[in-house]
Short mmCIF file of C-alpha atoms in Angstrom, two decimals:
data_model
loop_
_atom_site.label_atom_id
_atom_site.label_comp_id
_atom_site.label_asym_id
_atom_site.label_seq_id
_atom_site.Cartn_x
_atom_site.Cartn_y
_atom_site.Cartn_z
CA MET A 8 12.82 -19.64 -12.30
CA PRO A 9 10.29 -20.05 -9.47
CA GLN A 10 11.69 -19.18 -6.06
CA GLU A 11 11.76 -21.62 -3.17
CA ALA A 12 8.91 -21.19 -0.69
CA ASP A 13 11.21 -20.41 2.23
CA GLY A 14 9.69 -17.14 3.42
CA ALA A 15 12.35 -15.04 1.70
CA GLU A 16 10.72 -14.84 -1.75
CA THR A 17 10.18 -11.51 -3.49
CA ALA A 18 7.55 -10.47 -6.01
CA ALA A 19 8.09 -7.74 -8.58
CA LEU A 20 5.90 -5.19 -10.31
CA LEU A 21 7.32 -3.72 -13.52
CA VAL A 22 6.30 -0.27 -14.68
CA SER A 23 7.34 0.40 -18.27
CA SER A 24 6.90 3.16 -20.81
CA ILE A 25 7.93 0.82 -23.65
CA PRO A 26 6.29 -2.34 -25.04
CA LEU A 27 7.32 -5.60 -23.37
CA GLU A 28 6.82 -9.31 -24.01
CA ILE A 29 6.04 -11.89 -21.33
CA HIS A 30 7.17 -15.45 -21.88
CA GLY A 31 5.40 -17.89 -19.56
CA ALA A 32 5.81 -21.59 -18.91
CA GLU A 33 3.79 -22.40 -22.00
CA GLY A 34 1.94 -20.75 -24.84
CA GLU A 35 2.73 -17.80 -27.09
CA PRO A 36 4.52 -14.71 -25.76
CA GLN A 37 2.10 -12.11 -24.45
CA GLU A 38 2.48 -8.49 -25.51
CA VAL A 39 2.40 -5.77 -22.85
CA PRO A 40 1.47 -2.30 -24.14
CA PRO A 41 3.08 0.83 -22.66
CA GLY A 42 1.21 1.90 -19.54
CA ALA A 43 0.29 -1.60 -18.44
CA LEU A 44 2.06 -3.21 -15.48
CA VAL A 45 3.76 -6.59 -15.24
CA PHE A 46 3.41 -8.70 -12.10
CA LEU A 47 6.04 -11.39 -11.51
CA HIS A 48 4.83 -13.99 -9.02
CA PRO A 49 7.69 -15.66 -7.11
CA HIS A 50 6.28 -19.16 -7.72
CA ARG A 51 5.49 -18.85 -11.44
CA VAL A 52 7.79 -19.31 -14.40
CA ALA A 53 8.00 -16.13 -16.50
CA SER A 54 10.56 -14.01 -18.31
CA VAL A 55 10.29 -10.48 -19.65
CA SER A 56 11.94 -8.96 -22.71
CA ALA A 57 11.82 -5.42 -24.09
CA VAL A 58 10.52 -4.88 -27.59
CA LYS A 59 12.70 -1.79 -27.96
CA ALA A 60 15.15 0.26 -25.93
CA GLY A 61 13.79 2.23 -23.03
CA THR A 62 13.49 2.36 -19.25
CA VAL A 63 11.59 0.07 -16.90
CA MET A 64 10.99 0.74 -13.21
CA ILE A 65 10.74 -2.28 -10.91
CA ALA A 66 9.28 -2.42 -7.41
CA TRP A 67 10.55 -5.46 -5.48
CA VAL A 68 8.37 -6.43 -2.52
CA PRO A 69 8.78 -9.32 -0.04
CA TRP A 70 6.18 -11.94 -0.91
CA ALA A 71 5.36 -12.32 2.79
CA GLU A 72 3.81 -8.82 2.60
CA LEU A 73 1.59 -9.79 -0.35
CA VAL A 74 0.86 -13.51 0.02
CA GLU A 75 -2.50 -12.98 1.75
CA ILE A 76 -3.92 -11.81 -1.58
CA GLU A 77 -4.00 -15.44 -2.73
CA SER A 78 -6.45 -16.35 0.01
CA GLY A 79 -8.57 -13.31 -0.87
CA VAL A 80 -9.32 -12.10 -4.36
CA GLY A 81 -6.48 -14.17 -5.81
CA ALA A 82 -3.18 -13.03 -7.28
CA PRO A 83 -3.58 -11.62 -10.81
CA MET A 84 -1.85 -12.94 -13.91
CA GLU A 85 1.26 -11.26 -15.30
CA VAL A 86 -0.25 -8.39 -17.32
CA ILE A 87 -2.18 -5.78 -15.32
CA PRO A 88 -4.09 -3.18 -17.36
CA ALA A 89 -3.62 0.51 -16.58
CA SER A 90 -5.72 1.77 -13.65
CA ALA A 91 -5.90 4.71 -11.25
CA LEU A 92 -3.89 2.86 -8.62
CA GLY A 93 -1.35 1.73 -11.21
CA ARG A 94 -0.90 5.28 -12.46
CA GLY A 95 -0.48 6.45 -8.87
CA LEU A 96 2.26 3.88 -8.30
CA ARG A 97 3.98 4.92 -11.53
CA ALA A 98 3.91 8.60 -10.51
CA PHE A 99 5.23 7.81 -7.03
CA LEU A 100 8.14 5.68 -8.29
CA ASP A 101 8.97 8.28 -10.92
CA SER A 102 9.07 11.04 -8.29
CA LEU A 103 11.44 8.97 -6.14
CA LEU A 104 13.82 8.55 -9.06
CA THR A 105 13.63 12.04 -10.55
CA GLN A 106 13.38 14.09 -7.34
CA PRO A 107 15.81 12.39 -4.95
CA SER A 108 16.02 13.64 -1.38
CA GLU A 109 18.45 12.98 1.43
CA PRO A 110 17.46 9.57 2.86
CA THR A 111 16.86 9.09 6.58
CA LEU A 112 15.88 6.06 8.63
CA TYR A 113 12.26 7.08 8.95
CA THR A 114 11.77 8.31 5.37
CA ASP A 115 13.24 5.07 4.00
CA TYR A 116 10.90 3.09 6.25
CA LEU A 117 7.84 5.07 5.16
CA VAL A 118 8.77 4.82 1.48
CA GLU A 119 9.15 1.04 1.74
CA GLN A 120 5.82 0.73 3.54
CA LEU A 121 4.05 2.96 1.02
CA ILE A 122 5.44 1.07 -1.99
CA THR A 123 4.36 -2.23 -0.42
CA GLU A 124 0.85 -0.94 0.24
CA MET A 125 0.51 0.55 -3.24
CA VAL A 126 1.66 -2.69 -4.89
CA PHE A 127 -0.78 -4.64 -2.72
CA GLY A 128 -3.55 -2.27 -3.77
CA VAL A 129 -2.74 -2.71 -7.46
CA LEU A 130 -2.83 -6.50 -7.04
CA VAL A 131 -6.13 -6.43 -5.14
CA GLU A 132 -7.68 -4.25 -7.83
CA ALA A 133 -6.39 -6.50 -10.63
CA GLY A 134 -7.01 -9.84 -8.93
CA PRO A 135 -9.60 -12.27 -10.35
CA ARG A 136 -12.98 -11.79 -8.72
CA THR A 137 -13.56 -15.31 -7.46
CA THR A 138 -16.58 -16.06 -5.31
CA ILE A 139 -15.09 -17.20 -2.03
CA ALA A 140 -17.27 -17.24 1.07
CA GLY A 141 -16.26 -14.56 3.55
CA ILE A 142 -14.22 -12.47 1.11
CA GLU A 143 -15.09 -8.78 1.23
CA ALA A 144 -16.63 -7.04 -1.75
CA PRO A 145 -14.22 -5.40 -4.23
CA GLY A 146 -15.60 -1.95 -3.34
CA ILE A 147 -14.67 -2.08 0.33
CA ALA A 148 -11.39 -3.83 -0.45
CA ARG A 149 -10.39 -0.96 -2.73
CA ALA A 150 -11.56 1.59 -0.13
CA ARG A 151 -9.36 -0.02 2.51
CA THR A 152 -6.43 -0.09 0.13
CA LEU A 153 -6.82 3.62 -0.60
CA ILE A 154 -6.98 4.31 3.14
CA LEU A 155 -3.65 2.55 3.62
CA ILE A 156 -2.08 4.35 0.67
CA ARG A 157 -3.23 7.84 1.63
CA ARG A 158 -3.40 7.67 5.43
CA THR A 159 -0.18 9.72 5.77
CA GLU A 160 -1.90 12.75 4.19
CA PRO A 161 -3.45 14.91 6.94
CA GLU A 162 -5.90 16.46 4.46
CA PHE A 163 -7.19 13.06 3.36
CA GLY A 164 -10.58 12.26 4.87
CA VAL A 165 -13.89 10.56 4.19
CA ALA A 166 -14.93 13.05 1.50
CA ALA A 167 -11.63 12.58 -0.39
CA LEU A 168 -11.97 8.80 -0.11
CA ALA A 169 -15.48 8.95 -1.55
CA GLN A 170 -14.21 11.13 -4.39
CA ASP A 171 -11.40 8.66 -5.17
CA LEU A 172 -13.98 5.87 -5.35
CA HIS A 173 -16.38 7.95 -7.47
CA MET A 174 -19.24 7.60 -5.02
CA SER A 175 -21.14 9.79 -2.58
CA VAL A 176 -20.16 10.00 1.08
CA ARG A 177 -23.52 8.46 1.99
CA ASN A 178 -22.92 5.44 -0.26
CA LEU A 179 -19.40 5.09 1.13
CA GLN A 180 -20.79 5.04 4.67
CA ARG A 181 -23.34 2.42 3.64
CA LEU A 182 -20.55 0.31 2.14
CA PHE A 183 -18.73 0.20 5.48
CA ALA A 184 -21.93 -0.11 7.51
CA VAL A 185 -22.57 -3.50 5.93
CA ASP A 186 -19.28 -4.59 7.49
CA GLY A 187 -20.16 -3.01 10.86
CA SER A 188 -17.70 -0.14 10.48
CA THR A 189 -17.37 3.44 9.25
CA PRO A 190 -14.81 4.95 6.86
CA ALA A 191 -13.79 7.53 9.48
CA ASP A 192 -13.10 4.83 12.07
CA GLU A 193 -11.07 2.74 9.64
CA LEU A 194 -8.98 5.74 8.58
CA ARG A 195 -8.34 6.64 12.22
CA HIS A 196 -7.37 3.04 13.01
CA ALA A 197 -4.98 2.97 10.03
CA ARG A 198 -3.24 6.12 11.24
CA VAL A 199 -3.06 4.86 14.82
CA ASP A 200 -1.50 1.60 13.61
CA LEU A 201 1.13 3.50 11.63
CA ALA A 202 1.87 5.80 14.58
CA GLN A 203 2.38 2.75 16.82
CA GLU A 204 4.85 1.27 14.32
CA LEU A 205 6.76 4.55 14.09
CA LEU A 206 6.91 4.97 17.86
CA ALA A 207 8.15 1.40 18.38
CA ASN A 208 10.90 1.80 15.76
CA VAL A 209 14.14 2.66 17.61
CA GLY A 210 15.43 4.38 14.48
CA ASN A 211 12.80 7.08 15.05
CA ALA A 212 14.04 7.93 18.55
CA PRO A 213 15.28 11.43 17.48
CA LEU A 214 11.75 12.35 16.32
CA GLY A 215 9.38 14.19 18.61
CA ILE A 216 5.75 13.16 19.15
CA ALA A 217 4.58 15.99 16.90
CA GLU A 218 6.82 14.73 14.07
CA ILE A 219 5.53 11.17 14.53
CA ALA A 220 1.98 12.52 14.43
CA GLU A 221 2.65 14.32 11.15
CA LEU A 222 4.25 11.25 9.56
CA ALA A 223 1.24 9.14 10.54
CA GLY A 224 -1.22 11.57 8.96
CA PHE A 225 -2.42 13.48 12.04
CA ARG A 226 -2.62 17.27 12.04
CA ASP A 227 -0.74 17.62 15.32
CA ALA A 228 0.32 15.82 18.50
CA ALA A 229 -3.00 16.60 20.18
CA ALA A 230 -4.91 14.83 17.40
CA LEU A 231 -2.61 11.83 17.81
CA ARG A 232 -3.24 11.72 21.58
CA ARG A 233 -7.01 11.91 21.04
CA ALA A 234 -6.85 9.08 18.49
CA PHE A 235 -4.85 6.91 20.90
CA ALA A 236 -7.40 7.56 23.66
CA TRP A 237 -10.21 6.73 21.23
CA ALA A 238 -8.48 3.41 20.41
CA GLY A 239 -8.13 2.62 24.13
CA LEU A 240 -4.34 2.98 24.09
CA THR A 241 -1.97 4.66 26.47
CA THR A 242 -0.46 8.01 25.46
CA PRO A 243 2.07 8.10 22.58
CA ARG A 244 4.83 9.15 25.00
CA GLU A 245 4.11 6.25 27.38
CA LEU A 246 3.92 3.81 24.48
CA ARG A 247 7.35 4.96 23.29
CA ARG A 248 8.79 4.51 26.79
CA ALA A 249 7.32 1.00 27.06
CA SER A 250 8.77 -0.03 23.70
CA ARG A 251 12.29 0.87 24.89
CA ARG A 252 12.23 -1.39 27.96
#
């Protein structure tokens, strides 16, 4: 049943290694081959059944974190074909289930954020390409999604982003230049934003600045301080103090 639009709705993305069937509000059931993903919109009628026994992984995400997609490329329909981002999400969820580690406040937070960003990326990639004035091109949208997904990796940079997008660094720079930006600046901004969130989270109080820097994708505390100065912010230590007042 569709959920009430009260701000507490959740969307779901199903990852299955077995065939599934989607039953919508009308029409014939739709077959979902193994490897494809199933998106369950909180405001659409749909039910899912398994064709045979097997396992299905489900990522539940607050709709408030995804709803902006409908004003952009548009939310996709239920069946999402296999893609690089979809396979990445599958591998990440599988690693969480098969290689469990001792949970902590900050690892749980980062895992939730990463799952949300990966699901958003899958939906952006699969969304219908409608022509809406002011909406960014699919290429730069995917680049920004990959930046969000991989910003916690210190080794991830402009060259790796270009490789993920199957384009040259020069073409990647041209892509961002049209929007008045650069891939390096956007990656740095994404890491600074994450570091700010981590510093403001009281649950991360036991962590040192160097640990926060590492979790946000910086090589060390000095790189984090330089990035904060570049963004016109106070130092990470002062920002943490201010957030506790």
